[in-house]
mmCIF file of C-alpha atoms in Angstrom:
data_model
loop_
_atom_site.group_PDB
_atom_site.id
_atom_site.type_symbol
_atom_site.label_atom_id
_atom_site.label_comp_id
_atom_site.label_asym_id
_atom_site.label_seq_id
_atom_site.Cartn_x
_atom_site.Cartn_y
_atom_site.Cartn_z
ATOM 1 C CA MET Q 7 1.109 -6.044 -15.831
ATOM 2 C CA VAL Q 8 2.193 -1.768 -17.272
ATOM 3 C CA ALA Q 9 6.601 -2.375 -17.759
ATOM 4 C CA ASN Q 10 7.420 1.996 -17.463
ATOM 5 C CA ALA Q 11 10.510 1.375 -19.104
ATOM 6 C CA LEU Q 12 12.337 -0.627 -17.412
ATOM 7 C CA GLY Q 13 15.373 -2.102 -17.008
ATOM 8 C CA ASP Q 14 16.852 -4.919 -18.115
ATOM 9 C CA GLU Q 15 16.623 -6.684 -14.861
ATOM 10 C CA HIS Q 16 12.659 -5.649 -14.243
ATOM 11 C CA LEU Q 17 12.253 -6.103 -17.498
ATOM 12 C CA ALA Q 18 13.038 -9.852 -17.347
ATOM 13 C CA MET Q 19 11.473 -10.334 -14.008
ATOM 14 C CA ALA Q 20 7.889 -8.559 -15.136
ATOM 15 C CA ARG Q 21 8.225 -10.846 -18.254
ATOM 16 C CA GLY Q 22 8.930 -13.935 -15.807
ATOM 17 C CA PHE Q 23 6.228 -13.350 -14.211
ATOM 18 C CA VAL Q 24 3.951 -13.332 -18.036
ATOM 19 C CA ALA Q 25 4.770 -16.319 -18.717
ATOM 20 C CA ARG Q 26 4.246 -18.414 -15.613
ATOM 21 C CA HIS Q 27 0.119 -16.540 -15.237
ATOM 22 C CA ALA Q 28 -1.522 -17.910 -18.734
ATOM 23 C CA ASN Q 29 -3.657 -14.435 -17.215
ATOM 24 C CA ALA Q 30 -0.986 -12.070 -17.330
ATOM 25 C CA THR Q 31 -0.183 -9.374 -19.938
ATOM 26 C CA LEU Q 32 2.200 -7.818 -19.417
ATOM 27 C CA MET Q 33 2.167 -3.645 -21.594
ATOM 28 C CA GLU Q 34 4.821 -2.406 -21.943
ATOM 29 C CA ARG Q 35 4.881 1.518 -22.457
ATOM 30 C CA GLY Q 36 7.575 4.613 -23.293
ATOM 31 C CA PRO Q 37 9.181 6.781 -22.578
ATOM 32 C CA ARG Q 38 9.381 6.830 -18.700
ATOM 33 C CA GLY Q 39 7.039 8.644 -16.609
ATOM 34 C CA LEU Q 40 3.631 9.111 -16.186
ATOM 35 C CA VAL Q 41 2.699 11.984 -18.563
ATOM 36 C CA PRO Q 42 1.967 10.393 -21.520
ATOM 37 C CA ALA Q 43 3.161 6.265 -21.414
ATOM 38 C CA VAL Q 44 1.138 5.858 -18.046
ATOM 39 C CA HIS Q 45 -1.280 7.766 -17.778
ATOM 40 C CA GLU Q 46 -2.166 6.610 -21.992
ATOM 41 C CA VAL Q 47 -1.715 3.168 -21.304
ATOM 42 C CA GLN Q 48 -4.294 3.341 -18.625
ATOM 43 C CA ASN Q 49 -6.850 5.152 -19.864
ATOM 44 C CA GLU Q 50 -6.918 2.267 -22.324
ATOM 45 C CA ILE Q 51 -7.941 -0.893 -19.655
ATOM 46 C CA MET Q 52 -10.001 1.222 -17.617
ATOM 47 C CA ALA Q 53 -11.937 1.833 -20.662
ATOM 48 C CA ALA Q 54 -11.949 -2.040 -21.692
ATOM 49 C CA HIS Q 55 -13.142 -2.600 -18.442
ATOM 50 C CA PHE Q 56 -15.354 0.415 -16.927
ATOM 51 C CA ASP Q 57 -18.430 -1.972 -16.775
ATOM 52 C CA ASP Q 58 -15.437 -4.782 -14.506
ATOM 53 C CA VAL Q 59 -14.345 -3.482 -11.242
ATOM 54 C CA ILE Q 60 -9.975 -2.614 -11.175
ATOM 55 C CA ILE Q 61 -7.276 -3.930 -8.744
ATOM 56 C CA LYS Q 62 -4.367 -1.475 -8.926
ATOM 57 C CA MET Q 63 -1.082 -2.154 -7.140
ATOM 58 C CA ASP Q 64 2.332 -0.809 -7.273
ATOM 59 C CA GLU Q 65 5.040 -2.760 -7.508
ATOM 60 C CA ASP Q 66 6.886 -1.738 -4.874
ATOM 61 C CA LEU Q 67 3.963 -3.224 -2.252
ATOM 62 C CA PHE Q 68 3.636 -6.815 -0.537
ATOM 63 C CA VAL Q 69 1.102 -8.207 0.028
ATOM 64 C CA THR Q 70 -0.605 -10.306 3.080
ATOM 65 C CA PRO Q 71 -1.685 -14.079 2.391
ATOM 66 C CA HIS Q 72 -5.234 -13.336 1.729
ATOM 67 C CA TRP Q 73 -4.843 -10.458 0.678
ATOM 68 C CA PHE Q 74 -7.446 -10.615 -2.588
ATOM 69 C CA GLU Q 75 -9.541 -12.171 -0.482
ATOM 70 C CA HIS Q 76 -9.670 -9.029 2.116
ATOM 71 C CA LEU Q 77 -10.091 -7.148 -1.023
ATOM 72 C CA VAL Q 78 -12.405 -8.431 -2.561
ATOM 73 C CA ASP Q 79 -14.666 -8.733 1.159
ATOM 74 C CA GLY Q 80 -14.088 -4.648 1.541
ATOM 75 C CA TYR Q 81 -14.727 -4.097 -1.780
ATOM 76 C CA LEU Q 82 -18.862 -6.196 -1.775
ATOM 77 C CA ASP Q 83 -20.001 -4.803 1.498
ATOM 78 C CA HIS Q 84 -18.725 -0.889 0.033
ATOM 79 C CA ALA Q 85 -20.446 -1.157 -3.336
ATOM 80 C CA GLY Q 86 -24.043 -0.063 -2.794
ATOM 81 C CA ARG Q 87 -22.400 3.428 -0.893
ATOM 82 C CA PRO Q 88 -21.641 5.610 -4.313
ATOM 83 C CA ASP Q 89 -19.736 7.240 -1.219
ATOM 84 C CA VAL Q 90 -17.918 4.863 -0.441
ATOM 85 C CA PRO Q 91 -16.137 4.099 -4.126
ATOM 86 C CA LEU Q 92 -12.460 2.648 -3.534
ATOM 87 C CA VAL Q 93 -11.285 0.079 -0.432
ATOM 88 C CA MET Q 94 -7.849 -0.225 -0.482
ATOM 89 C CA PRO Q 95 -5.669 -2.478 2.652
ATOM 90 C CA LEU Q 96 -4.049 -0.501 5.853
ATOM 91 C CA VAL Q 97 -0.487 -0.162 4.305
ATOM 92 C CA PRO Q 98 1.721 1.001 7.509
ATOM 93 C CA ILE Q 99 4.044 3.493 5.677
ATOM 94 C CA SER Q 100 0.966 6.121 3.012
ATOM 95 C CA PRO Q 101 -0.356 9.360 4.773
ATOM 96 C CA PRO Q 102 -4.359 6.851 5.186
ATOM 97 C CA GLY Q 103 -2.420 3.950 6.937
ATOM 98 C CA ARG Q 104 -0.618 6.183 8.818
ATOM 99 C CA HIS Q 105 -4.237 7.817 10.245
ATOM 100 C CA VAL Q 106 -5.645 5.071 10.639
ATOM 101 C CA LEU Q 107 -2.470 3.441 13.071
ATOM 102 C CA ASN Q 108 -2.030 6.714 15.023
ATOM 103 C CA ARG Q 109 -4.319 5.462 18.554
ATOM 104 C CA PHE Q 110 -2.683 2.243 17.960
ATOM 105 C CA LEU Q 111 1.009 3.705 17.636
ATOM 106 C CA ARG Q 112 0.608 6.414 20.612
ATOM 107 C CA LEU Q 113 -0.154 3.389 22.774
ATOM 108 C CA SER Q 114 1.508 1.139 21.970
ATOM 109 C CA TYR Q 115 4.842 3.554 22.156
ATOM 110 C CA PRO Q 116 4.207 6.216 23.694
ATOM 111 C CA SER Q 117 8.166 6.313 24.805
ATOM 112 C CA GLU Q 118 9.844 6.643 20.970
ATOM 113 C CA ARG Q 119 6.704 9.136 20.327
ATOM 114 C CA ASN Q 120 9.367 10.909 18.154
ATOM 115 C CA MET Q 121 9.704 8.336 15.590
ATOM 116 C CA PHE Q 122 6.626 8.024 13.833
ATOM 117 C CA SER Q 123 5.363 12.636 14.077
ATOM 118 C CA GLY Q 124 7.113 14.345 11.643
ATOM 119 C CA PRO Q 125 7.662 15.316 8.384
ATOM 120 C CA PRO Q 126 5.047 13.906 5.908
ATOM 121 C CA ILE Q 127 4.783 10.549 5.333
ATOM 122 C CA GLU Q 128 6.958 10.746 2.133
ATOM 123 C CA GLU Q 129 9.498 12.588 2.878
ATOM 124 C CA ASN Q 130 9.780 10.539 7.156
ATOM 125 C CA TRP Q 131 13.134 9.144 6.518
ATOM 126 C CA VAL Q 132 12.888 7.948 9.607
ATOM 127 C CA TYR Q 133 8.931 6.971 10.290
ATOM 128 C CA HIS Q 134 10.684 4.393 7.468
ATOM 129 C CA ARG Q 135 13.472 2.956 8.922
ATOM 130 C CA TRP Q 136 11.408 2.425 12.413
ATOM 131 C CA MET Q 137 8.617 0.337 10.782
ATOM 132 C CA TRP Q 138 10.132 -1.515 8.917
ATOM 133 C CA GLU Q 139 12.445 -2.264 12.288
ATOM 134 C CA LYS Q 140 8.929 -2.452 14.367
ATOM 135 C CA LEU Q 141 7.557 -4.754 11.668
ATOM 136 C CA ILE Q 142 10.789 -7.230 11.224
ATOM 137 C CA HIS Q 143 11.838 -6.760 15.206
ATOM 138 C CA GLU Q 144 8.949 -7.511 16.726
ATOM 139 C CA ASN Q 145 5.697 -8.124 15.396
ATOM 140 C CA LEU Q 146 4.131 -4.602 14.508
ATOM 141 C CA ALA Q 147 1.148 -6.307 12.872
ATOM 142 C CA ASP Q 148 0.877 -9.146 15.061
ATOM 143 C CA ILE Q 149 0.639 -7.142 18.066
ATOM 144 C CA TYR Q 150 -2.021 -4.505 15.617
ATOM 145 C CA LEU Q 151 -4.162 -7.702 14.906
ATOM 146 C CA HIS Q 152 -4.633 -8.828 18.749
ATOM 147 C CA GLU Q 153 -5.228 -5.269 19.627
ATOM 148 C CA ALA Q 154 -8.734 -6.728 17.761
ATOM 149 C CA PRO Q 155 -9.351 -2.651 15.477
ATOM 150 C CA PRO Q 156 -12.458 -2.026 13.579
ATOM 151 C CA LYS Q 157 -13.407 -4.187 9.906
ATOM 152 C CA TYR Q 158 -12.431 -0.324 8.688
ATOM 153 C CA ALA Q 159 -11.986 2.815 8.985
ATOM 154 C CA TYR Q 160 -13.042 5.280 6.273
ATOM 155 C CA VAL Q 161 -10.592 8.690 5.385
ATOM 156 C CA GLY Q 162 -11.022 11.494 2.595
ATOM 157 C CA TYR Q 163 -7.845 11.003 0.991
ATOM 158 C CA LEU Q 164 -5.690 8.201 -0.422
ATOM 159 C CA THR Q 165 -2.210 6.850 -2.034
ATOM 160 C CA ILE Q 166 -2.564 4.509 -4.992
ATOM 161 C CA ASN Q 167 0.080 1.540 -3.759
ATOM 162 C CA CYS Q 168 -2.831 -0.640 -3.695
ATOM 163 C CA VAL Q 169 -6.795 -0.183 -4.433
ATOM 164 C CA ILE Q 170 -9.728 -1.852 -5.924
ATOM 165 C CA PHE Q 171 -12.937 1.032 -7.642
ATOM 166 C CA ASP Q 172 -15.331 0.202 -9.780
ATOM 167 C CA GLN Q 173 -16.898 2.987 -12.498
ATOM 168 C CA ARG Q 174 -18.298 4.490 -9.413
ATOM 169 C CA ILE Q 175 -14.686 6.733 -9.624
ATOM 170 C CA MET Q 176 -14.042 6.121 -12.928
ATOM 171 C CA ARG Q 177 -16.367 7.789 -15.443
ATOM 172 C CA LEU Q 178 -15.279 10.928 -12.458
ATOM 173 C CA VAL Q 179 -11.332 10.682 -13.688
ATOM 174 C CA LEU Q 180 -11.018 9.448 -16.881
ATOM 175 C CA PRO Q 181 -9.204 10.245 -19.413
ATOM 176 C CA PHE Q 182 -6.693 10.702 -17.054
ATOM 177 C CA PRO Q 183 -4.370 14.085 -18.904
ATOM 178 C CA THR Q 184 -1.146 12.265 -20.993
ATOM 179 C CA THR Q 185 -0.070 16.367 -21.866
ATOM 180 C CA ARG Q 186 0.785 18.817 -19.460
ATOM 181 C CA VAL Q 187 -1.938 20.601 -16.857
ATOM 182 C CA ALA Q 188 -0.158 23.986 -16.507
ATOM 183 C CA GLY Q 189 3.273 22.713 -17.036
ATOM 184 C CA GLN Q 190 2.663 20.742 -14.236
ATOM 185 C CA THR Q 191 2.018 16.112 -14.264
ATOM 186 C CA THR Q 192 -1.285 15.794 -13.527
ATOM 187 C CA THR Q 193 -1.131 11.953 -11.584
ATOM 188 C CA ASP Q 194 -3.527 9.338 -11.471
ATOM 189 C CA GLU Q 195 -3.415 8.936 -7.636
ATOM 190 C CA LYS Q 196 -4.053 13.522 -7.680
ATOM 191 C CA ALA Q 197 -6.982 12.491 -9.721
ATOM 192 C CA PHE Q 198 -8.654 10.210 -7.807
ATOM 193 C CA ASN Q 199 -7.819 12.939 -4.375
ATOM 194 C CA LEU Q 200 -9.379 15.818 -6.519
ATOM 195 C CA ALA Q 201 -12.541 13.613 -7.205
ATOM 196 C CA LEU Q 202 -12.780 12.535 -3.969
ATOM 197 C CA HIS Q 203 -12.836 15.795 -2.238
ATOM 198 C CA ALA Q 204 -15.057 17.110 -4.504
ATOM 199 C CA GLY Q 205 -17.597 14.935 -4.640
ATOM 200 C CA LYS Q 206 -17.873 14.359 0.042
ATOM 201 C CA MET Q 207 -16.177 10.916 -0.664
ATOM 202 C CA LYS Q 208 -14.447 8.728 1.871
ATOM 203 C CA VAL Q 209 -12.612 6.029 1.154
ATOM 204 C CA ALA Q 210 -13.026 2.236 3.541
ATOM 205 C CA VAL Q 211 -9.043 1.031 4.410
ATOM 206 C CA LEU Q 212 -9.202 -2.427 5.688
ATOM 207 C CA GLY Q 213 -8.682 -2.800 9.819
ATOM 208 C CA ARG Q 214 -7.167 -6.755 9.592
ATOM 209 C CA SER Q 215 -5.667 -6.583 6.318
ATOM 210 C CA LEU Q 216 -2.007 -5.311 5.510
ATOM 211 C CA ALA Q 217 -0.550 -4.536 2.903
ATOM 212 C CA HIS Q 218 3.148 -3.295 3.231
ATOM 213 C CA HIS Q 219 3.847 0.155 1.073
ATOM 214 C CA TYR Q 220 9.083 -0.079 1.384
ATOM 215 C CA SER Q 221 8.961 3.197 0.715
ATOM 216 C CA PHE Q 222 8.504 6.808 -1.093
ATOM 217 C CA SER Q 223 10.766 7.241 -3.157
ATOM 218 C CA LYS Q 224 12.565 10.517 -0.671
ATOM 219 C CA CYS Q 225 13.461 8.513 1.275
ATOM 220 C CA GLU Q 226 14.478 5.358 -0.803
ATOM 221 C CA ASP Q 227 17.812 5.104 -0.700
ATOM 222 C CA TYR Q 228 18.424 6.434 2.959
ATOM 223 C CA LEU Q 229 16.325 3.277 3.069
ATOM 224 C CA ARG Q 230 18.041 0.886 1.364
ATOM 225 C CA SER Q 231 21.320 1.478 2.647
ATOM 226 C CA HIS Q 232 20.110 0.444 7.330
ATOM 227 C CA MET Q 233 16.714 -2.043 5.740
ATOM 228 C CA PRO Q 234 18.371 -3.508 2.192
ATOM 229 C CA LEU Q 235 15.050 -5.024 0.433
ATOM 230 C CA GLU Q 236 17.046 -7.978 0.827
ATOM 231 C CA ARG Q 237 16.119 -8.057 4.633
ATOM 232 C CA VAL Q 238 12.561 -6.990 3.691
ATOM 233 C CA TRP Q 239 11.836 -9.524 1.241
ATOM 234 C CA ARG Q 240 13.167 -12.209 3.503
ATOM 235 C CA PHE Q 241 11.076 -11.160 6.234
ATOM 236 C CA MET Q 242 8.052 -11.430 3.981
ATOM 237 C CA GLN Q 243 8.973 -14.598 2.458
ATOM 238 C CA GLY Q 244 9.019 -16.199 6.278
ATOM 239 C CA LEU Q 245 12.923 -16.481 5.835
ATOM 240 C CA PRO Q 246 15.401 -17.047 8.501
ATOM 241 C CA ASP Q 247 17.806 -13.064 9.715
ATOM 242 C CA ALA Q 248 16.753 -11.539 12.664
ATOM 243 C CA PRO Q 249 15.034 -12.837 15.660
ATOM 244 C CA VAL Q 250 12.178 -11.622 16.770
ATOM 245 C CA ILE Q 251 12.051 -9.533 19.925
ATOM 246 C CA SER Q 252 8.092 -10.105 21.381
ATOM 247 C CA ARG Q 253 7.742 -6.758 22.899
ATOM 248 C CA ARG Q 254 6.537 -7.995 27.012
ATOM 249 C CA GLY Q 255 3.318 -8.882 27.755
ATOM 250 C CA ARG Q 256 1.521 -7.447 24.179
ATOM 251 C CA ALA Q 257 2.328 -10.213 22.348
ATOM 252 C CA PRO Q 258 -0.379 -13.165 20.939
ATOM 253 C CA ALA Q 259 -1.350 -14.562 23.133
ATOM 254 C CA ASN Q 260 -1.645 -17.625 19.871
ATOM 255 C CA PRO Q 261 0.319 -16.309 17.309
ATOM 256 C CA GLY Q 262 -0.668 -19.294 15.143
ATOM 257 C CA ASP Q 263 -3.834 -17.400 15.056
ATOM 258 C CA LEU Q 264 -2.489 -14.454 13.438
ATOM 259 C CA HIS Q 265 0.365 -16.191 11.614
ATOM 260 C CA LEU Q 266 -1.807 -15.787 8.285
ATOM 261 C CA LEU Q 267 -1.824 -12.735 7.631
ATOM 262 C CA ARG Q 268 2.409 -12.676 8.033
ATOM 263 C CA ALA Q 269 3.582 -10.517 5.215
ATOM 264 C CA GLY Q 270 3.957 -12.806 1.650
ATOM 265 C CA GLY Q 271 5.394 -10.902 -1.130
#
């Protein structure tokens, strides 16, 4: 676990997690920012584990039960493919997640198209709020899974929220720069996407395993005022909050078949 200039509350949470898990390590680095601190520690970790399989995930991601098994299964299915060096879960609030969900959203919510189209996802606060309201109040995840989507979808780019990879991509992107390039910070996400584009490679997106990214930075303040993180956390834990409203005719016939994929941060 990498801690980059965390505040006291977040640092206490990180240390508590490490104290409860014997195989977890906390690496505290500063100053705040990708360059140089975060890139330096990522370079160290990946160099030490170059022959291993790595899972990288952000702190504001809520995973689903059996997320690890789904991710490893996806990795194994693509381990022999040089053209698909990364696998990620379906993350609705992310550009690749929105791309994969496009057909489902158009068919399932035709009268609400203006809520899930428009500006890029990273700055589309309407989509952020709409998606969380659908997830919490209308079981959007269960409805999507009931449609029996393909096991994988393939896109030419990623967001770094949750991803599994190995040396097929590491040898193309390491080391991450620890100084600004042409005056700009180069992120690990940008490095991965440049390598994917240059090599004409794809990312496999899991079709039946969702992980939930809370928000992008430009929309987070707005989202916190309308869909508080505490409320999202309670939903992910299956704790009572607002009642779920099922959409008539599209809810699973047997909801119990899909409940294991309800998020459980």
